[in-house]
């Protein structure tokens, strides 16, 4: 029914925005370590933006978290952190300044499958809400996480910058030995 669609969209938007309001009221601790409030910079406006995201895993560094872009690469927050990776984030009462890094597709797939194994109900509910058709198997979640175009990319929030690979320097030409 067409008239129900705008109401459902409005309800979904309110549901997604509710945790931001909870964090703003100073009650982020009620979410424990399941949600993170990400503050990022709008790529066009340059203004701070806020979004609450589900934590799907932990990074290797202390206070680093992995979050999912359920709406894929088209999500505004995802596009914003690609343009401006310097962010701040809050988990519970703890706030950190840091950087956001999109994980490679293969790692996104692996981590999403791990999350679905640890939290099968939450993963299934999240996928239904986002209109992703997943059969519940780890392989299905892995394919969804690894699909760069239509899948669920993951982002690492880290309090420390990741080392960048050194730029390749051309090797000096080798002299040929005399005959």
JSON list of C-alpha atoms in Angstrom, two decimals:
[
{"chain": "A", "resi": 1, "resn": "UNK", "atom": "CA", "xyz": [0.00, 0.00, 0.00]},
{"chain": "A", "resi": 2, "resn": "UNK", "atom": "CA", "xyz": [1.52, 3.31, -1.09]},
{"chain": "A", "resi": 3, "resn": "UNK", "atom": "CA", "xyz": [0.19, 5.49, 1.74]},
{"chain": "A", "resi": 4, "resn": "UNK", "atom": "CA", "xyz": [1.89, 3.36, 4.39]},
{"chain": "A", "resi": 5, "resn": "UNK", "atom": "CA", "xyz": [5.35, 3.70, 2.80]},
{"chain": "A", "resi": 6, "resn": "UNK", "atom": "CA", "xyz": [6.05, 7.34, 3.87]},
{"chain": "A", "resi": 7, "resn": "UNK", "atom": "CA", "xyz": [4.86, 6.57, 7.41]},
{"chain": "A", "resi": 8, "resn": "UNK", "atom": "CA", "xyz": [7.11, 3.50, 7.58]},
{"chain": "A", "resi": 9, "resn": "UNK", "atom": "CA", "xyz": [10.05, 5.53, 6.28]},
{"chain": "A", "resi": 10, "resn": "UNK", "atom": "CA", "xyz": [9.40, 8.27, 8.85]},
{"chain": "A", "resi": 11, "resn": "UNK", "atom": "CA", "xyz": [9.19, 5.69, 11.63]},
{"chain": "A", "resi": 12, "resn": "UNK", "atom": "CA", "xyz": [12.42, 4.02, 10.48]},
{"chain": "A", "resi": 13, "resn": "UNK", "atom": "CA", "xyz": [14.19, 7.39, 10.37]},
{"chain": "A", "resi": 14, "resn": "UNK", "atom": "CA", "xyz": [12.98, 8.26, 13.89]},
{"chain": "A", "resi": 15, "resn": "UNK", "atom": "CA", "xyz": [14.08, 4.85, 15.14]},
{"chain": "A", "resi": 16, "resn": "UNK", "atom": "CA", "xyz": [17.53, 5.28, 13.61]},
{"chain": "A", "resi": 17, "resn": "UNK", "atom": "CA", "xyz": [17.91, 8.83, 15.02]},
{"chain": "A", "resi": 18, "resn": "UNK", "atom": "CA", "xyz": [16.71, 7.97, 18.55]},
{"chain": "A", "resi": 19, "resn": "UNK", "atom": "CA", "xyz": [20.13, 6.76, 19.82]},
{"chain": "A", "resi": 20, "resn": "UNK", "atom": "CA", "xyz": [21.69, 10.09, 18.77]},
{"chain": "A", "resi": 21, "resn": "UNK", "atom": "CA", "xyz": [19.22, 11.87, 21.04]},
{"chain": "A", "resi": 22, "resn": "UNK", "atom": "CA", "xyz": [19.95, 9.42, 23.87]},
{"chain": "A", "resi": 23, "resn": "UNK", "atom": "CA", "xyz": [23.68, 10.14, 23.53]},
{"chain": "A", "resi": 24, "resn": "UNK", "atom": "CA", "xyz": [23.04, 13.90, 23.44]},
{"chain": "A", "resi": 25, "resn": "UNK", "atom": "CA", "xyz": [21.11, 13.61, 26.72]},
{"chain": "A", "resi": 26, "resn": "UNK", "atom": "CA", "xyz": [24.22, 12.08, 28.30]},
{"chain": "A", "resi": 27, "resn": "UNK", "atom": "CA", "xyz": [22.72, 8.61, 28.48]},
{"chain": "A", "resi": 28, "resn": "UNK", "atom": "CA", "xyz": [24.96, 6.82, 25.97]},
{"chain": "A", "resi": 29, "resn": "UNK", "atom": "CA", "xyz": [26.09, 4.44, 28.69]},
{"chain": "A", "resi": 30, "resn": "UNK", "atom": "CA", "xyz": [22.75, 2.60, 28.40]},
{"chain": "A", "resi": 31, "resn": "UNK", "atom": "CA", "xyz": [23.94, 1.14, 25.07]},
{"chain": "A", "resi": 32, "resn": "UNK", "atom": "CA", "xyz": [27.10, -0.31, 26.60]},
{"chain": "A", "resi": 33, "resn": "UNK", "atom": "CA", "xyz": [29.56, -1.14, 23.82]},
{"chain": "A", "resi": 34, "resn": "UNK", "atom": "CA", "xyz": [26.90, -2.05, 21.25]},
{"chain": "A", "resi": 35, "resn": "UNK", "atom": "CA", "xyz": [26.48, 1.45, 19.74]},
{"chain": "A", "resi": 36, "resn": "UNK", "atom": "CA", "xyz": [28.92, 4.20, 18.89]},
{"chain": "A", "resi": 37, "resn": "UNK", "atom": "CA", "xyz": [28.05, 7.86, 18.36]},
{"chain": "A", "resi": 38, "resn": "UNK", "atom": "CA", "xyz": [30.17, 9.02, 15.44]},
{"chain": "A", "resi": 39, "resn": "UNK", "atom": "CA", "xyz": [30.76, 12.72, 14.87]},
{"chain": "A", "resi": 40, "resn": "UNK", "atom": "CA", "xyz": [32.10, 13.44, 11.41]},
{"chain": "A", "resi": 41, "resn": "UNK", "atom": "CA", "xyz": [32.38, 16.41, 9.06]},
{"chain": "A", "resi": 42, "resn": "UNK", "atom": "CA", "xyz": [29.96, 16.86, 6.16]},
{"chain": "A", "resi": 43, "resn": "UNK", "atom": "CA", "xyz": [31.87, 16.63, 2.90]},
{"chain": "A", "resi": 44, "resn": "UNK", "atom": "CA", "xyz": [29.92, 19.49, 1.31]},
{"chain": "A", "resi": 45, "resn": "UNK", "atom": "CA", "xyz": [28.78, 21.60, 4.27]},
{"chain": "A", "resi": 46, "resn": "UNK", "atom": "CA", "xyz": [31.89, 21.25, 6.41]},
{"chain": "A", "resi": 47, "resn": "UNK", "atom": "CA", "xyz": [29.59, 21.09, 9.44]},
{"chain": "A", "resi": 48, "resn": "UNK", "atom": "CA", "xyz": [29.69, 18.44, 12.18]},
{"chain": "A", "resi": 49, "resn": "UNK", "atom": "CA", "xyz": [27.26, 15.56, 11.67]},
{"chain": "A", "resi": 50, "resn": "UNK", "atom": "CA", "xyz": [26.25, 12.81, 14.09]},
{"chain": "A", "resi": 51, "resn": "UNK", "atom": "CA", "xyz": [25.15, 9.23, 13.56]},
{"chain": "A", "resi": 52, "resn": "UNK", "atom": "CA", "xyz": [24.72, 6.27, 15.91]},
{"chain": "A", "resi": 53, "resn": "UNK", "atom": "CA", "xyz": [26.08, 3.01, 14.52]},
{"chain": "A", "resi": 54, "resn": "UNK", "atom": "CA", "xyz": [26.14, -0.57, 15.73]},
{"chain": "A", "resi": 55, "resn": "UNK", "atom": "CA", "xyz": [29.54, -1.88, 16.74]},
{"chain": "A", "resi": 56, "resn": "UNK", "atom": "CA", "xyz": [30.24, -5.10, 14.83]},
{"chain": "A", "resi": 57, "resn": "UNK", "atom": "CA", "xyz": [33.71, -5.70, 16.22]},
{"chain": "A", "resi": 58, "resn": "UNK", "atom": "CA", "xyz": [36.81, -4.33, 17.87]},
{"chain": "A", "resi": 59, "resn": "UNK", "atom": "CA", "xyz": [39.99, -3.18, 16.23]},
{"chain": "A", "resi": 60, "resn": "UNK", "atom": "CA", "xyz": [43.46, -4.23, 17.32]},
{"chain": "A", "resi": 61, "resn": "UNK", "atom": "CA", "xyz": [44.25, -0.91, 19.02]},
{"chain": "A", "resi": 62, "resn": "UNK", "atom": "CA", "xyz": [42.71, -0.01, 22.36]},
{"chain": "A", "resi": 63, "resn": "UNK", "atom": "CA", "xyz": [39.43, 1.91, 21.98]},
{"chain": "A", "resi": 64, "resn": "UNK", "atom": "CA", "xyz": [39.13, 1.06, 18.28]},
{"chain": "A", "resi": 65, "resn": "UNK", "atom": "CA", "xyz": [35.84, -0.21, 16.90]},
{"chain": "A", "resi": 66, "resn": "UNK", "atom": "CA", "xyz": [34.49, -1.60, 13.64]},
{"chain": "A", "resi": 67, "resn": "UNK", "atom": "CA", "xyz": [31.10, -0.30, 12.46]},
{"chain": "A", "resi": 68, "resn": "UNK", "atom": "CA", "xyz": [28.91, -1.22, 9.50]},
{"chain": "A", "resi": 69, "resn": "UNK", "atom": "CA", "xyz": [27.46, 1.03, 6.83]},
{"chain": "A", "resi": 70, "resn": "UNK", "atom": "CA", "xyz": [24.12, -0.73, 6.54]},
{"chain": "A", "resi": 71, "resn": "UNK", "atom": "CA", "xyz": [23.01, 1.48, 3.68]},
{"chain": "A", "resi": 72, "resn": "UNK", "atom": "CA", "xyz": [26.18, 0.67, 1.80]},
{"chain": "A", "resi": 73, "resn": "UNK", "atom": "CA", "xyz": [28.60, 3.03, 0.14]},
{"chain": "A", "resi": 74, "resn": "UNK", "atom": "CA", "xyz": [25.77, 5.49, -0.55]},
{"chain": "A", "resi": 75, "resn": "UNK", "atom": "CA", "xyz": [25.26, 6.27, 3.16]},
{"chain": "A", "resi": 76, "resn": "UNK", "atom": "CA", "xyz": [26.00, 9.93, 3.81]},
{"chain": "A", "resi": 77, "resn": "UNK", "atom": "CA", "xyz": [28.13, 9.28, 6.89]},
{"chain": "A", "resi": 78, "resn": "UNK", "atom": "CA", "xyz": [30.21, 6.74, 4.97]},
{"chain": "A", "resi": 79, "resn": "UNK", "atom": "CA", "xyz": [30.82, 9.16, 2.11]},
{"chain": "A", "resi": 80, "resn": "UNK", "atom": "CA", "xyz": [31.66, 11.89, 4.61]},
{"chain": "A", "resi": 81, "resn": "UNK", "atom": "CA", "xyz": [34.32, 9.86, 6.45]},
{"chain": "A", "resi": 82, "resn": "UNK", "atom": "CA", "xyz": [35.91, 8.87, 3.15]},
{"chain": "A", "resi": 83, "resn": "UNK", "atom": "CA", "xyz": [36.26, 12.59, 2.36]},
{"chain": "A", "resi": 84, "resn": "UNK", "atom": "CA", "xyz": [37.21, 13.65, 5.93]},
{"chain": "A", "resi": 85, "resn": "UNK", "atom": "CA", "xyz": [38.60, 10.71, 7.92]},
{"chain": "A", "resi": 86, "resn": "UNK", "atom": "CA", "xyz": [39.28, 12.72, 11.09]},
{"chain": "A", "resi": 87, "resn": "UNK", "atom": "CA", "xyz": [36.36, 11.96, 13.42]},
{"chain": "A", "resi": 88, "resn": "UNK", "atom": "CA", "xyz": [35.38, 11.76, 17.05]},
{"chain": "A", "resi": 89, "resn": "UNK", "atom": "CA", "xyz": [33.37, 8.94, 18.53]},
{"chain": "A", "resi": 90, "resn": "UNK", "atom": "CA", "xyz": [31.78, 7.94, 21.79]},
{"chain": "A", "resi": 91, "resn": "UNK", "atom": "CA", "xyz": [31.09, 4.48, 23.15]},
{"chain": "A", "resi": 92, "resn": "UNK", "atom": "CA", "xyz": [29.22, 4.55, 26.43]},
{"chain": "A", "resi": 93, "resn": "UNK", "atom": "CA", "xyz": [30.71, 7.45, 28.38]},
{"chain": "A", "resi": 94, "resn": "UNK", "atom": "CA", "xyz": [34.11, 7.32, 26.69]},
{"chain": "A", "resi": 95, "resn": "UNK", "atom": "CA", "xyz": [34.84, 9.87, 23.95]},
{"chain": "A", "resi": 96, "resn": "UNK", "atom": "CA", "xyz": [37.78, 9.66, 21.57]},
{"chain": "A", "resi": 97, "resn": "UNK", "atom": "CA", "xyz": [39.19, 11.67, 18.70]},
{"chain": "A", "resi": 98, "resn": "UNK", "atom": "CA", "xyz": [40.42, 9.49, 15.90]},
{"chain": "A", "resi": 99, "resn": "UNK", "atom": "CA", "xyz": [40.32, 8.44, 12.29]},
{"chain": "A", "resi": 100, "resn": "UNK", "atom": "CA", "xyz": [37.90, 6.41, 10.18]},
{"chain": "A", "resi": 101, "resn": "UNK", "atom": "CA", "xyz": [39.20, 3.88, 7.67]},
{"chain": "A", "resi": 102, "resn": "UNK", "atom": "CA", "xyz": [37.11, 1.84, 5.23]},
{"chain": "A", "resi": 103, "resn": "UNK", "atom": "CA", "xyz": [38.18, -1.78, 5.54]},
{"chain": "A", "resi": 104, "resn": "UNK", "atom": "CA", "xyz": [39.10, -3.78, 2.43]},
{"chain": "A", "resi": 105, "resn": "UNK", "atom": "CA", "xyz": [36.21, -5.80, 0.99]},
{"chain": "A", "resi": 106, "resn": "UNK", "atom": "CA", "xyz": [37.57, -9.20, 2.02]},
{"chain": "A", "resi": 107, "resn": "UNK", "atom": "CA", "xyz": [38.12, -8.07, 5.61]},
{"chain": "A", "resi": 108, "resn": "UNK", "atom": "CA", "xyz": [34.65, -6.47, 5.69]},
{"chain": "A", "resi": 109, "resn": "UNK", "atom": "CA", "xyz": [33.14, -9.78, 4.63]},
{"chain": "A", "resi": 110, "resn": "UNK", "atom": "CA", "xyz": [35.07, -11.77, 7.21]},
{"chain": "A", "resi": 111, "resn": "UNK", "atom": "CA", "xyz": [34.21, -9.39, 10.05]},
{"chain": "A", "resi": 112, "resn": "UNK", "atom": "CA", "xyz": [30.52, -9.20, 9.12]},
{"chain": "A", "resi": 113, "resn": "UNK", "atom": "CA", "xyz": [30.34, -13.01, 9.15]},
{"chain": "A", "resi": 114, "resn": "UNK", "atom": "CA", "xyz": [32.00, -13.06, 12.60]},
{"chain": "A", "resi": 115, "resn": "UNK", "atom": "CA", "xyz": [29.47, -10.52, 13.88]},
{"chain": "A", "resi": 116, "resn": "UNK", "atom": "CA", "xyz": [26.55, -12.56, 12.54]},
{"chain": "A", "resi": 117, "resn": "UNK", "atom": "CA", "xyz": [27.93, -15.66, 14.25]},
{"chain": "A", "resi": 118, "resn": "UNK", "atom": "CA", "xyz": [28.21, -13.85, 17.61]},
{"chain": "A", "resi": 119, "resn": "UNK", "atom": "CA", "xyz": [24.88, -11.99, 17.34]},
{"chain": "A", "resi": 120, "resn": "UNK", "atom": "CA", "xyz": [22.62, -13.94, 14.94]},
{"chain": "A", "resi": 121, "resn": "UNK", "atom": "CA", "xyz": [19.33, -12.29, 15.98]},
{"chain": "A", "resi": 122, "resn": "UNK", "atom": "CA", "xyz": [20.71, -8.76, 15.89]},
{"chain": "A", "resi": 123, "resn": "UNK", "atom": "CA", "xyz": [22.37, -9.39, 12.52]},
{"chain": "A", "resi": 124, "resn": "UNK", "atom": "CA", "xyz": [19.18, -10.86, 11.03]},
{"chain": "A", "resi": 125, "resn": "UNK", "atom": "CA", "xyz": [17.04, -7.99, 12.35]},
{"chain": "A", "resi": 126, "resn": "UNK", "atom": "CA", "xyz": [19.51, -5.42, 11.02]},
{"chain": "A", "resi": 127, "resn": "UNK", "atom": "CA", "xyz": [19.57, -7.04, 7.58]},
{"chain": "A", "resi": 128, "resn": "UNK", "atom": "CA", "xyz": [15.74, -7.16, 7.45]},
{"chain": "A", "resi": 129, "resn": "UNK", "atom": "CA", "xyz": [15.51, -3.48, 8.41]},
{"chain": "A", "resi": 130, "resn": "UNK", "atom": "CA", "xyz": [18.00, -2.61, 5.67]},
{"chain": "A", "resi": 131, "resn": "UNK", "atom": "CA", "xyz": [16.25, -4.79, 3.07]},
{"chain": "A", "resi": 132, "resn": "UNK", "atom": "CA", "xyz": [19.22, -7.13, 2.61]},
{"chain": "A", "resi": 133, "resn": "UNK", "atom": "CA", "xyz": [18.16, -10.69, 1.79]},
{"chain": "A", "resi": 134, "resn": "UNK", "atom": "CA", "xyz": [20.48, -12.95, 3.78]},
{"chain": "A", "resi": 135, "resn": "UNK", "atom": "CA", "xyz": [19.83, -16.64, 4.51]},
{"chain": "A", "resi": 136, "resn": "UNK", "atom": "CA", "xyz": [21.65, -16.48, 7.87]},
{"chain": "A", "resi": 137, "resn": "UNK", "atom": "CA", "xyz": [24.71, -18.50, 6.91]},
{"chain": "A", "resi": 138, "resn": "UNK", "atom": "CA", "xyz": [28.17, -17.07, 7.63]},
{"chain": "A", "resi": 139, "resn": "UNK", "atom": "CA", "xyz": [28.96, -17.33, 3.92]},
{"chain": "A", "resi": 140, "resn": "UNK", "atom": "CA", "xyz": [25.98, -15.14, 3.02]},
{"chain": "A", "resi": 141, "resn": "UNK", "atom": "CA", "xyz": [27.12, -12.46, 5.48]},
{"chain": "A", "resi": 142, "resn": "UNK", "atom": "CA", "xyz": [30.67, -12.74, 4.19]},
{"chain": "A", "resi": 143, "resn": "UNK", "atom": "CA", "xyz": [29.50, -12.20, 0.60]},
{"chain": "A", "resi": 144, "resn": "UNK", "atom": "CA", "xyz": [27.36, -9.23, 1.70]},
{"chain": "A", "resi": 145, "resn": "UNK", "atom": "CA", "xyz": [30.28, -7.62, 3.52]},
{"chain": "A", "resi": 146, "resn": "UNK", "atom": "CA", "xyz": [32.65, -8.20, 0.62]},
{"chain": "A", "resi": 147, "resn": "UNK", "atom": "CA", "xyz": [30.28, -6.82, -2.05]},
{"chain": "A", "resi": 148, "resn": "UNK", "atom": "CA", "xyz": [31.77, -3.36, -2.64]},
{"chain": "A", "resi": 149, "resn": "UNK", "atom": "CA", "xyz": [28.88, -2.16, -4.80]},
{"chain": "A", "resi": 150, "resn": "UNK", "atom": "CA", "xyz": [25.70, -3.41, -3.07]},
{"chain": "A", "resi": 151, "resn": "UNK", "atom": "CA", "xyz": [26.96, -4.80, 0.22]},
{"chain": "A", "resi": 152, "resn": "UNK", "atom": "CA", "xyz": [27.65, -3.58, 3.72]},
{"chain": "A", "resi": 153, "resn": "UNK", "atom": "CA", "xyz": [31.09, -1.96, 3.94]},
{"chain": "A", "resi": 154, "resn": "UNK", "atom": "CA", "xyz": [32.78, -1.79, 7.33]},
{"chain": "A", "resi": 155, "resn": "UNK", "atom": "CA", "xyz": [34.74, 1.09, 8.82]},
{"chain": "A", "resi": 156, "resn": "UNK", "atom": "CA", "xyz": [37.44, 0.99, 11.48]},
{"chain": "A", "resi": 157, "resn": "UNK", "atom": "CA", "xyz": [37.33, 3.84, 14.02]},
{"chain": "A", "resi": 158, "resn": "UNK", "atom": "CA", "xyz": [40.78, 4.16, 15.55]},
{"chain": "A", "resi": 159, "resn": "UNK", "atom": "CA", "xyz": [42.23, 6.63, 18.07]},
{"chain": "A", "resi": 160, "resn": "UNK", "atom": "CA", "xyz": [45.60, 6.41, 16.33]},
{"chain": "A", "resi": 161, "resn": "UNK", "atom": "CA", "xyz": [46.39, 6.98, 12.67]},
{"chain": "A", "resi": 162, "resn": "UNK", "atom": "CA", "xyz": [47.17, 3.83, 10.76]},
{"chain": "A", "resi": 163, "resn": "UNK", "atom": "CA", "xyz": [50.60, 3.70, 9.20]},
{"chain": "A", "resi": 164, "resn": "UNK", "atom": "CA", "xyz": [50.55, 4.50, 5.53]},
{"chain": "A", "resi": 165, "resn": "UNK", "atom": "CA", "xyz": [52.74, 2.40, 3.24]},
{"chain": "A", "resi": 166, "resn": "UNK", "atom": "CA", "xyz": [55.83, 4.26, 2.13]},
{"chain": "A", "resi": 167, "resn": "UNK", "atom": "CA", "xyz": [55.62, 5.51, -1.43]},
{"chain": "A", "resi": 168, "resn": "UNK", "atom": "CA", "xyz": [57.43, 3.30, -3.87]},
{"chain": "A", "resi": 169, "resn": "UNK", "atom": "CA", "xyz": [60.78, 4.75, -4.84]},
{"chain": "A", "resi": 170, "resn": "UNK", "atom": "CA", "xyz": [62.31, 3.83, -8.14]},
{"chain": "A", "resi": 171, "resn": "UNK", "atom": "CA", "xyz": [65.35, 1.63, -7.88]},
{"chain": "A", "resi": 172, "resn": "UNK", "atom": "CA", "xyz": [68.54, 3.13, -9.24]},
{"chain": "A", "resi": 173, "resn": "UNK", "atom": "CA", "xyz": [69.63, 1.55, -12.48]},
{"chain": "A", "resi": 174, "resn": "UNK", "atom": "CA", "xyz": [72.08, -1.28, -11.97]},
{"chain": "A", "resi": 175, "resn": "UNK", "atom": "CA", "xyz": [75.38, -1.01, -13.69]},
{"chain": "A", "resi": 176, "resn": "UNK", "atom": "CA", "xyz": [76.30, -3.88, -15.90]},
{"chain": "A", "resi": 177, "resn": "UNK", "atom": "CA", "xyz": [79.52, -5.60, -14.92]},
{"chain": "A", "resi": 178, "resn": "UNK", "atom": "CA", "xyz": [82.35, -5.18, -17.39]},
{"chain": "A", "resi": 179, "resn": "UNK", "atom": "CA", "xyz": [82.82, -8.12, -19.78]}
]
